[in-house]
Coordinates of N, CA and C in Angstrom, one line a residue:
X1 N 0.8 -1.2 0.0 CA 0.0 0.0 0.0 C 0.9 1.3 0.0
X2 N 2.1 1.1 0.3 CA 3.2 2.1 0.5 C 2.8 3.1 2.1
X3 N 3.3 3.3 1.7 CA 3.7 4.4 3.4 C 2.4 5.1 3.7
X4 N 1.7 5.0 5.0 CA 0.9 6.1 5.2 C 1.6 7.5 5.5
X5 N 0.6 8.2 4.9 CA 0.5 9.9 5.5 C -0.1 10.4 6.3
X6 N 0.0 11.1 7.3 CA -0.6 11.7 8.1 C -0.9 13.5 8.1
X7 N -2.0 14.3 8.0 CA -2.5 15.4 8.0 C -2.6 16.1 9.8
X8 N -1.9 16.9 10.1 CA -1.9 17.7 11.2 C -3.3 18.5 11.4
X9 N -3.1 19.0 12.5 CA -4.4 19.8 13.1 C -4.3 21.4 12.7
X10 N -4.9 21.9 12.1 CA -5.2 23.6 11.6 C -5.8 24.1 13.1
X11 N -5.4 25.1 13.2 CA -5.5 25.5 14.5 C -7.3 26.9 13.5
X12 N -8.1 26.2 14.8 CA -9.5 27.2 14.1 C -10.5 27.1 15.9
X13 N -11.4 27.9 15.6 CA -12.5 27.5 16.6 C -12.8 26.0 16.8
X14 N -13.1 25.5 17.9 CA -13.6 24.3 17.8 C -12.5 23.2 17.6
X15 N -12.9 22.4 16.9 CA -11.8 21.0 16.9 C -11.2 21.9 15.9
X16 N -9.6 21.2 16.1 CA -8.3 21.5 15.7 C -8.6 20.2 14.1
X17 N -9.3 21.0 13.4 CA -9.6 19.9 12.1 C -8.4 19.8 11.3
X18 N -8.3 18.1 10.5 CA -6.7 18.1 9.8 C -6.4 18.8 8.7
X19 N -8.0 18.7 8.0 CA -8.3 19.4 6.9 C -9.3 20.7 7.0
X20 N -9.1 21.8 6.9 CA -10.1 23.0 6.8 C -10.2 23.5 5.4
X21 N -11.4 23.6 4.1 CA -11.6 24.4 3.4 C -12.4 25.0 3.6
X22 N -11.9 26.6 3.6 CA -12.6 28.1 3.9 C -12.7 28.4 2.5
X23 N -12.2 28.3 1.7 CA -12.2 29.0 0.3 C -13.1 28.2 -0.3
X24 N -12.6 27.7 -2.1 CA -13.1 27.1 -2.6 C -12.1 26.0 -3.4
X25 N -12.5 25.0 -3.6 CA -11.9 23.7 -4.4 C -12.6 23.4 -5.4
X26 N -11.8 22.9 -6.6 CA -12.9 22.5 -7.7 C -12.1 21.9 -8.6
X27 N -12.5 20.9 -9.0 CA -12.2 19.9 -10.3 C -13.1 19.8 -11.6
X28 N -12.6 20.2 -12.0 CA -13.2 20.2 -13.8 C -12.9 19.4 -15.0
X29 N -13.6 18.6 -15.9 CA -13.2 17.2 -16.5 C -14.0 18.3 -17.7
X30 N -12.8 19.3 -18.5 CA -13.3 20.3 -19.5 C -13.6 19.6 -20.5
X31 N -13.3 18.4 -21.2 CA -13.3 17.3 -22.0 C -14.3 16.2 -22.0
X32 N -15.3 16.0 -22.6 CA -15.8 14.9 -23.5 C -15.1 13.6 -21.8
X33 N -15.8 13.1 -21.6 CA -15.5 11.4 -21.0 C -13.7 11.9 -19.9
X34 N -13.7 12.9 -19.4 CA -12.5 13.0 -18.7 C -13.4 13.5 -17.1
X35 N -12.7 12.2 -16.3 CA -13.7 12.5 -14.8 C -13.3 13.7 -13.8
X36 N -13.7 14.2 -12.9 CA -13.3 15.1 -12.4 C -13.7 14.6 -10.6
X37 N -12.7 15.2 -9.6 CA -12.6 15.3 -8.5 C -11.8 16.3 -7.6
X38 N -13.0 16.9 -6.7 CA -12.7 18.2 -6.3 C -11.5 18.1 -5.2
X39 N -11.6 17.1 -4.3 CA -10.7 16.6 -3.2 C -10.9 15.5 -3.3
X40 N -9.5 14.4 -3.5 CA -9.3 13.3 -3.2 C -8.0 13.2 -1.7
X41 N -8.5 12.3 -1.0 CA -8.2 11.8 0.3 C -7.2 10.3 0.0
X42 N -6.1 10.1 -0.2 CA -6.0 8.6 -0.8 C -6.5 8.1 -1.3
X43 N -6.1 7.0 -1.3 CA -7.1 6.0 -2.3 C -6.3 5.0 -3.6
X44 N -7.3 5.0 -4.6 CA -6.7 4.5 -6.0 C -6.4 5.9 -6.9
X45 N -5.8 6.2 -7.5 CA -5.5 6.8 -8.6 C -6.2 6.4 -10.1
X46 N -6.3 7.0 -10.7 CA -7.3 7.0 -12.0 C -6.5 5.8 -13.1
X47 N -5.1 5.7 -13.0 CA -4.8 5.0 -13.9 C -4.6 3.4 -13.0
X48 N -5.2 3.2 -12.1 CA -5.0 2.4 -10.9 C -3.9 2.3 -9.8
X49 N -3.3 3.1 -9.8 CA -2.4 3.3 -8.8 C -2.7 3.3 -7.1
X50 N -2.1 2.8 -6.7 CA -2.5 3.0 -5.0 C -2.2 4.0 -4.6
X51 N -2.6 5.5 -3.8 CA -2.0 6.0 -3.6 C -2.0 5.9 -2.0
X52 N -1.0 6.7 -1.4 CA -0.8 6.5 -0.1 C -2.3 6.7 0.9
X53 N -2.1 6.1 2.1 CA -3.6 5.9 2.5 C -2.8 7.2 3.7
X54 N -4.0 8.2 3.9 CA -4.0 9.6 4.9 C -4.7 9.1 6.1
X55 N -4.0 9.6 7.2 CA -4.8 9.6 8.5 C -4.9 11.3 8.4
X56 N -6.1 11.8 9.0 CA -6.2 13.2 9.1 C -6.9 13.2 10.6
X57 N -5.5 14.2 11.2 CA -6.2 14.5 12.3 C -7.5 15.1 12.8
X58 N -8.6 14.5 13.7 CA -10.0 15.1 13.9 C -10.5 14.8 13.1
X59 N -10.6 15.5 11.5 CA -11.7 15.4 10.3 C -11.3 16.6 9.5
X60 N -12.1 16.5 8.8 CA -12.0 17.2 7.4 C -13.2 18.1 7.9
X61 N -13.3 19.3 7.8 CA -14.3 20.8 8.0 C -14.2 21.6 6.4
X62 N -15.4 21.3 5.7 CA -15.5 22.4 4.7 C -17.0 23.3 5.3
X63 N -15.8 24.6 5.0 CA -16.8 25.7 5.2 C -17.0 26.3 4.1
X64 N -15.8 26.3 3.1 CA -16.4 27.0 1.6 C -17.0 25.9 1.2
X65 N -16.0 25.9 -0.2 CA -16.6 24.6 -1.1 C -16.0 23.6 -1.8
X66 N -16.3 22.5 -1.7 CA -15.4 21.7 -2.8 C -16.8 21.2 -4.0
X67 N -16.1 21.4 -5.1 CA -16.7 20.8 -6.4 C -16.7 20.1 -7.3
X68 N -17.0 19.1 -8.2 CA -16.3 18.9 -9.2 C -17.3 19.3 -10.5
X69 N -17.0 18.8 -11.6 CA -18.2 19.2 -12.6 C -17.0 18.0 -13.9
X70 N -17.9 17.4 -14.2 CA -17.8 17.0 -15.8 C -18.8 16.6 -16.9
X71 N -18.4 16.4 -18.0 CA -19.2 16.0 -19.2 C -19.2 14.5 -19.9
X72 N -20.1 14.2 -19.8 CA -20.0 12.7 -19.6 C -19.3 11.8 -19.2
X73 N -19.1 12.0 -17.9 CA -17.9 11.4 -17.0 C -18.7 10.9 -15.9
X74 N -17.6 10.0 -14.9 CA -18.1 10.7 -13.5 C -17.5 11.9 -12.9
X75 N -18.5 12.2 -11.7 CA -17.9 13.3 -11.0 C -17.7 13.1 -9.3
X76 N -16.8 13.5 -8.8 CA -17.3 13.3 -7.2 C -17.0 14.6 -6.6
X77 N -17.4 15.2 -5.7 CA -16.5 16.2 -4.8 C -15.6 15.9 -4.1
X78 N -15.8 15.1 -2.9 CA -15.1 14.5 -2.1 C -14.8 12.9 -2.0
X79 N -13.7 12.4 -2.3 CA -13.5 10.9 -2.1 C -12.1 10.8 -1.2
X80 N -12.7 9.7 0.1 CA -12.1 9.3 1.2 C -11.3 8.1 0.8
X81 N -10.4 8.1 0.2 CA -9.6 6.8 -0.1 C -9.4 5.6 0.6
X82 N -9.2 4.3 0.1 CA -8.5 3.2 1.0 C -7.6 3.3 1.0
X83 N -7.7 3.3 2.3 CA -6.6 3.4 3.4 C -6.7 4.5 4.2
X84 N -7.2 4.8 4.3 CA -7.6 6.2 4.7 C -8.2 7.0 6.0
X85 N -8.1 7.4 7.0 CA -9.0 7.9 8.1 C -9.0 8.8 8.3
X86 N -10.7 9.3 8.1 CA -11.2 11.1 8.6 C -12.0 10.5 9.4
X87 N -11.8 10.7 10.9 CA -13.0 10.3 11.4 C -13.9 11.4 11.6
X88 N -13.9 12.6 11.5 CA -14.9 13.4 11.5 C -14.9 14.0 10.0
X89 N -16.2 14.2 9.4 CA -16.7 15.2 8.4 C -17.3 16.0 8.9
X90 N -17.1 17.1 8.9 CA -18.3 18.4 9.1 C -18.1 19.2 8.2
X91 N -19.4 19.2 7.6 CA -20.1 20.0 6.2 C -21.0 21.2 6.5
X92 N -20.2 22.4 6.3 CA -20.5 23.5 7.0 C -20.8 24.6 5.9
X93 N -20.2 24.0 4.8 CA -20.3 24.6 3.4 C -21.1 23.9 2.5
X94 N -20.5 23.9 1.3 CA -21.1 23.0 0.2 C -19.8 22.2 -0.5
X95 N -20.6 21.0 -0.9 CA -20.3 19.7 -1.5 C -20.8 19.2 -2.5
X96 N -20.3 19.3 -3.8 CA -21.1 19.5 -4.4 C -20.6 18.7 -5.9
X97 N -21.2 17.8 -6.8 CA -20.4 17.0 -8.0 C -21.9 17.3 -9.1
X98 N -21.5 17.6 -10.1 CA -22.4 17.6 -11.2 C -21.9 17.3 -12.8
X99 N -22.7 16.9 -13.2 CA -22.1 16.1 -14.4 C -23.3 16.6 -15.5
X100 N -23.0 17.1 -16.3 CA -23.4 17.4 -17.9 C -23.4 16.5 -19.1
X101 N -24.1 16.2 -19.5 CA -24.5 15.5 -21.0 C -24.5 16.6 -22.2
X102 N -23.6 15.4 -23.0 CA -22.8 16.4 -24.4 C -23.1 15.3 -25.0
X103 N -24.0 15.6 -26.3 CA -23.8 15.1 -27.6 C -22.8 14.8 -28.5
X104 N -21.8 15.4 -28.2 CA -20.5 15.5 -29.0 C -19.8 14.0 -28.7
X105 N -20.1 12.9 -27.9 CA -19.3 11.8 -28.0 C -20.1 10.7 -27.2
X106 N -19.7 9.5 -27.2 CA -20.6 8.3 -26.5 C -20.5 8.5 -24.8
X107 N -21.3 7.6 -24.4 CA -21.9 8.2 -23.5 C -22.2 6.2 -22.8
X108 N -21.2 6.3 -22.0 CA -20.8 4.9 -21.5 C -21.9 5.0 -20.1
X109 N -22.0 5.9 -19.5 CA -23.1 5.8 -18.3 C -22.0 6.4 -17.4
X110 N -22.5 7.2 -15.9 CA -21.7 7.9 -15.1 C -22.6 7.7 -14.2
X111 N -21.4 7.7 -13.1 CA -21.7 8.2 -11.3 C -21.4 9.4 -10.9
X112 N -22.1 10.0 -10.3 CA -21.9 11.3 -9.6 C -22.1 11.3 -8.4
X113 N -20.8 11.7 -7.3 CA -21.2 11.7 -5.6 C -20.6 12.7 -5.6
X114 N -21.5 13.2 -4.1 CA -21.1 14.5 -3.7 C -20.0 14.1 -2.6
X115 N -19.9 12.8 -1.5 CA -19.5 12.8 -0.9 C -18.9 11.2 -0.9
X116 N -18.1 10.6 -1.4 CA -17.7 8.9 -1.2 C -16.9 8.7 -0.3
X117 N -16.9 7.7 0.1 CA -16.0 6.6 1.2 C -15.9 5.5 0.4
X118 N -14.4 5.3 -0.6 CA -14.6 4.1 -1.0 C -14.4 2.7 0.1
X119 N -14.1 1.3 -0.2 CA -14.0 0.8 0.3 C -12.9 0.7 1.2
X120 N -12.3 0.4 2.6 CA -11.3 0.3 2.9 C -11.0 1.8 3.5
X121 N -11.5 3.1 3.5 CA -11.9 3.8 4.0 C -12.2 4.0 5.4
X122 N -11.9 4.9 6.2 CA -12.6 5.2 7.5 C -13.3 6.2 7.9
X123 N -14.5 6.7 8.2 CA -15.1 7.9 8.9 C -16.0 7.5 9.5
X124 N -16.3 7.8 10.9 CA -17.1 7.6 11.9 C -18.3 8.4 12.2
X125 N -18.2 9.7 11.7 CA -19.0 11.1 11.8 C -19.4 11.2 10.7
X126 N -20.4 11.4 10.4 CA -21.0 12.5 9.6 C -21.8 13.6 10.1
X127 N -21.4 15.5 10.0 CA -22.1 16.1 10.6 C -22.3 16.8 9.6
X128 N -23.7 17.3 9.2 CA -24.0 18.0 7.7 C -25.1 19.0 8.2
X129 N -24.2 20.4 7.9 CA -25.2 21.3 8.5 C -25.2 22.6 6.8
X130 N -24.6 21.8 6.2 CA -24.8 22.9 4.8 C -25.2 22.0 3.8
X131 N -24.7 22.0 2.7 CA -25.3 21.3 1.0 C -24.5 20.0 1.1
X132 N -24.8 18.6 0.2 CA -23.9 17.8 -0.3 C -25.2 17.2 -1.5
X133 N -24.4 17.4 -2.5 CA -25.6 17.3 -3.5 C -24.6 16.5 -4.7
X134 N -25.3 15.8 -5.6 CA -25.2 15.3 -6.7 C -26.0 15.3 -7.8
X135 N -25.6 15.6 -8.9 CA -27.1 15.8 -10.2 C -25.8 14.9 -11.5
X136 N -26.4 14.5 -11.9 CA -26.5 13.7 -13.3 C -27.9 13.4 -14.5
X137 N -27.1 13.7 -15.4 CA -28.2 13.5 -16.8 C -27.5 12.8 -17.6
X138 N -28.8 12.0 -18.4 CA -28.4 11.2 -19.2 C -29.7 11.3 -20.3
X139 N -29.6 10.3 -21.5 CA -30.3 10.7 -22.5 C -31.0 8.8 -22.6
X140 N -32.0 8.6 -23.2 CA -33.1 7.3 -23.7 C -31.7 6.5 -23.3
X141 N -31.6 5.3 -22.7 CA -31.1 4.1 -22.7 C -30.1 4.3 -22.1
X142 N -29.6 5.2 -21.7 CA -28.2 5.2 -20.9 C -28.3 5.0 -19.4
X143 N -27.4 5.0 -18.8 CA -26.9 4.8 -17.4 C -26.9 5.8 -17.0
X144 N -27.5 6.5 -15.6 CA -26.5 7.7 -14.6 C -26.8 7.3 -13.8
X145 N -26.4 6.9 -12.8 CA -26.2 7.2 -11.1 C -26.0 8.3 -10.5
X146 N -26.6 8.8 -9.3 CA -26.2 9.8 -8.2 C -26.7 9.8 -6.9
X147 N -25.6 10.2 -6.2 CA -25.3 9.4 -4.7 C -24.9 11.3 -3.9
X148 N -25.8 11.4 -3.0 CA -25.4 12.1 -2.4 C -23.9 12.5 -1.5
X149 N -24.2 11.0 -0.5 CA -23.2 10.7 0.2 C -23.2 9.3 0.1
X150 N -22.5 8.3 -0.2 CA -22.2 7.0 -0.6 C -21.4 6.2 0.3
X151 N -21.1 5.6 1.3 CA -20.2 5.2 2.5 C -19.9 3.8 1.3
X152 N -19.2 3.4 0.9 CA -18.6 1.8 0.0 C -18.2 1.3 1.3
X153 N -17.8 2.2 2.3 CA -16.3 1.5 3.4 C -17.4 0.8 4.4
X154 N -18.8 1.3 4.5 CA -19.3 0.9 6.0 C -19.2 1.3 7.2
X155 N -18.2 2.5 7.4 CA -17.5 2.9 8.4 C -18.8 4.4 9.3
X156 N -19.6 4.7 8.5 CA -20.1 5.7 9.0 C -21.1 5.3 9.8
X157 N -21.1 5.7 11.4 CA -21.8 5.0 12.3 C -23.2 6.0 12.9
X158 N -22.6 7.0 12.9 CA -23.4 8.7 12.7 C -23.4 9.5 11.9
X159 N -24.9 9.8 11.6 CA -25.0 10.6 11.1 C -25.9 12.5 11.8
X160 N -25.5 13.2 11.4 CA -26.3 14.7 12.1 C -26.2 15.6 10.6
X161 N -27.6 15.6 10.0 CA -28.1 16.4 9.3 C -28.7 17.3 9.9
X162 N -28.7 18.3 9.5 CA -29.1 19.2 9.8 C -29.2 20.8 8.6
X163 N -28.7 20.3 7.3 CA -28.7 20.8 6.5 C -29.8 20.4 5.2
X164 N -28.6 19.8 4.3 CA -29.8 19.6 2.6 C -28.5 18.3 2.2
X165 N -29.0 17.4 1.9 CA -28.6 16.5 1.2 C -29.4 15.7 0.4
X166 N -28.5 15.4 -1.4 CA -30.1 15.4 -2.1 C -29.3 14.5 -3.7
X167 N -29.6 13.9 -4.2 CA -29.2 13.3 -5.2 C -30.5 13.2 -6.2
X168 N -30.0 13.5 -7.8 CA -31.1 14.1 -8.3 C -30.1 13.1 -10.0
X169 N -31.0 12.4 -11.0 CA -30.5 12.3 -12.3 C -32.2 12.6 -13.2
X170 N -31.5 13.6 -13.7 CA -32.7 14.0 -14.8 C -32.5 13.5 -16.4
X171 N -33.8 13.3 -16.8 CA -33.3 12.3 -18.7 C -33.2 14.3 -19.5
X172 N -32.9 13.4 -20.6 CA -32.9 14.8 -21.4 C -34.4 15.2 -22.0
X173 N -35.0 14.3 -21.8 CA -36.3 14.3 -22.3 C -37.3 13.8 -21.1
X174 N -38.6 14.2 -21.1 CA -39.7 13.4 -20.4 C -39.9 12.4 -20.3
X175 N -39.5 11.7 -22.0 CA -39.9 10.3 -21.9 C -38.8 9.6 -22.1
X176 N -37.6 9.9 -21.9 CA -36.5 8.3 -21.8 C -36.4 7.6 -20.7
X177 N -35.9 6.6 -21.0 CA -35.8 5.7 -20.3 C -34.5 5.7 -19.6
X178 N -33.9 5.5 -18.7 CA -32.7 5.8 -18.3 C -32.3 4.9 -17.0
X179 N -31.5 4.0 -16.8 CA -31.2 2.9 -15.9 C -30.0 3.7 -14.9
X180 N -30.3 3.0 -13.9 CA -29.4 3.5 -12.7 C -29.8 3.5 -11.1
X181 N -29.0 4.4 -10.3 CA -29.3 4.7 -8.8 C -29.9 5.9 -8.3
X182 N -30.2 5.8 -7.3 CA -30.5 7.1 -7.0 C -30.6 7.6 -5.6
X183 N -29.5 7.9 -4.8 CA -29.9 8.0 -3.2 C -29.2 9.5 -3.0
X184 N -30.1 9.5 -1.6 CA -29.2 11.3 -0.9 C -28.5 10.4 -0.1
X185 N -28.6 9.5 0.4 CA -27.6 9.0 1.5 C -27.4 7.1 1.9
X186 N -26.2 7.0 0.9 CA -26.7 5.5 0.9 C -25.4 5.0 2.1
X187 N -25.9 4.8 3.1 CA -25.0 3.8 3.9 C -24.8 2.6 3.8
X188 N -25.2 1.9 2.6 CA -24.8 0.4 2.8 C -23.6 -0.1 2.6

């Protein structure tokens, strides 16, 4: 798995969180079929690579924003890699993955999460007092998926909403047909 990393404490009100975004983050997949992620936490790498698995002190606190956006891709905002532990999330901002449908090329089917824990993964907390959203479209016969918050790892034992969390895939039309998922918050 190679060496873990470890993330220090940001000195702020409240918990000394490992990770703080006040600003904004954002990944953009400007291209046809190229995926996008706003913050990745370890994990796999796109060409399959392992990358090192992070322990992050306390949790990760977004107060601005992290984003991603692509075009017939997937999209995520945030992904918690294996190997990986944030035991707290607190979502104080927005979180946010959206994906666009372009005619311009084939259209293999896409996931969109606003928030993932893949497998192998750790977070114990969820506290959501702002946005975590996912939207995807797709057109007659295709695939989309969208996953608000998506735990793969199993790890999330609480939850505290108190905000908006919402997963949404729209067809291009009234009447297509379009195969897939659809949760604001899937803990399985």
């Amino acid at each position: 798995m190679g060496v873990l990393a470890a993330a220090g404490s940001v000195a702020a009100s409240g918990p000394h969180y490992g990770i703080v975004i006040r600003g904004s983050v954002a990944g953009t997949g400007v291209y046809d079929g190229r995926s996008a992620t706003g913050l990745q936490i370890g994990g796999v790498e796109y060409d399959g690579t392992l990358l090192k698995g992070v322990n992050v002190a306390v949790g990760l606190n977004v107060v601005g924003s992290v984003s991603a956006s692509s075009y017939n891709a997937n999209a995520t905002g945030v992904t918690i890699g294996s190997g990986s532990t944030v035991p707290l999330l607190q979502i104080d901002g927005v979180v946010s993955a959206a994906q666009a449908y372009s005619t311009y090329s084939a259209f293999p089917g896409v996931t969109v999460t606003g928030l993932n824990l893949e497998p192998g993964a750790s977070a114990t907390t969820l506290n959501n007092t702002g946005v975590i959203s996912a939207a995807a479209n797709a057109a007659n016969g295709q695939s989309a998926s969208a996953y608000g918050v998506r735990d793969q790892s199993g790890t999330i034992s609480t939850v505290l909403n108190e905000g908006a969390i919402s997963a949404v895939v729209t067809p291009q039309t009234l009447t297509d047909t379009i195969s897939g998922k659809v949760a604001a918050l899937d803990l399985s």
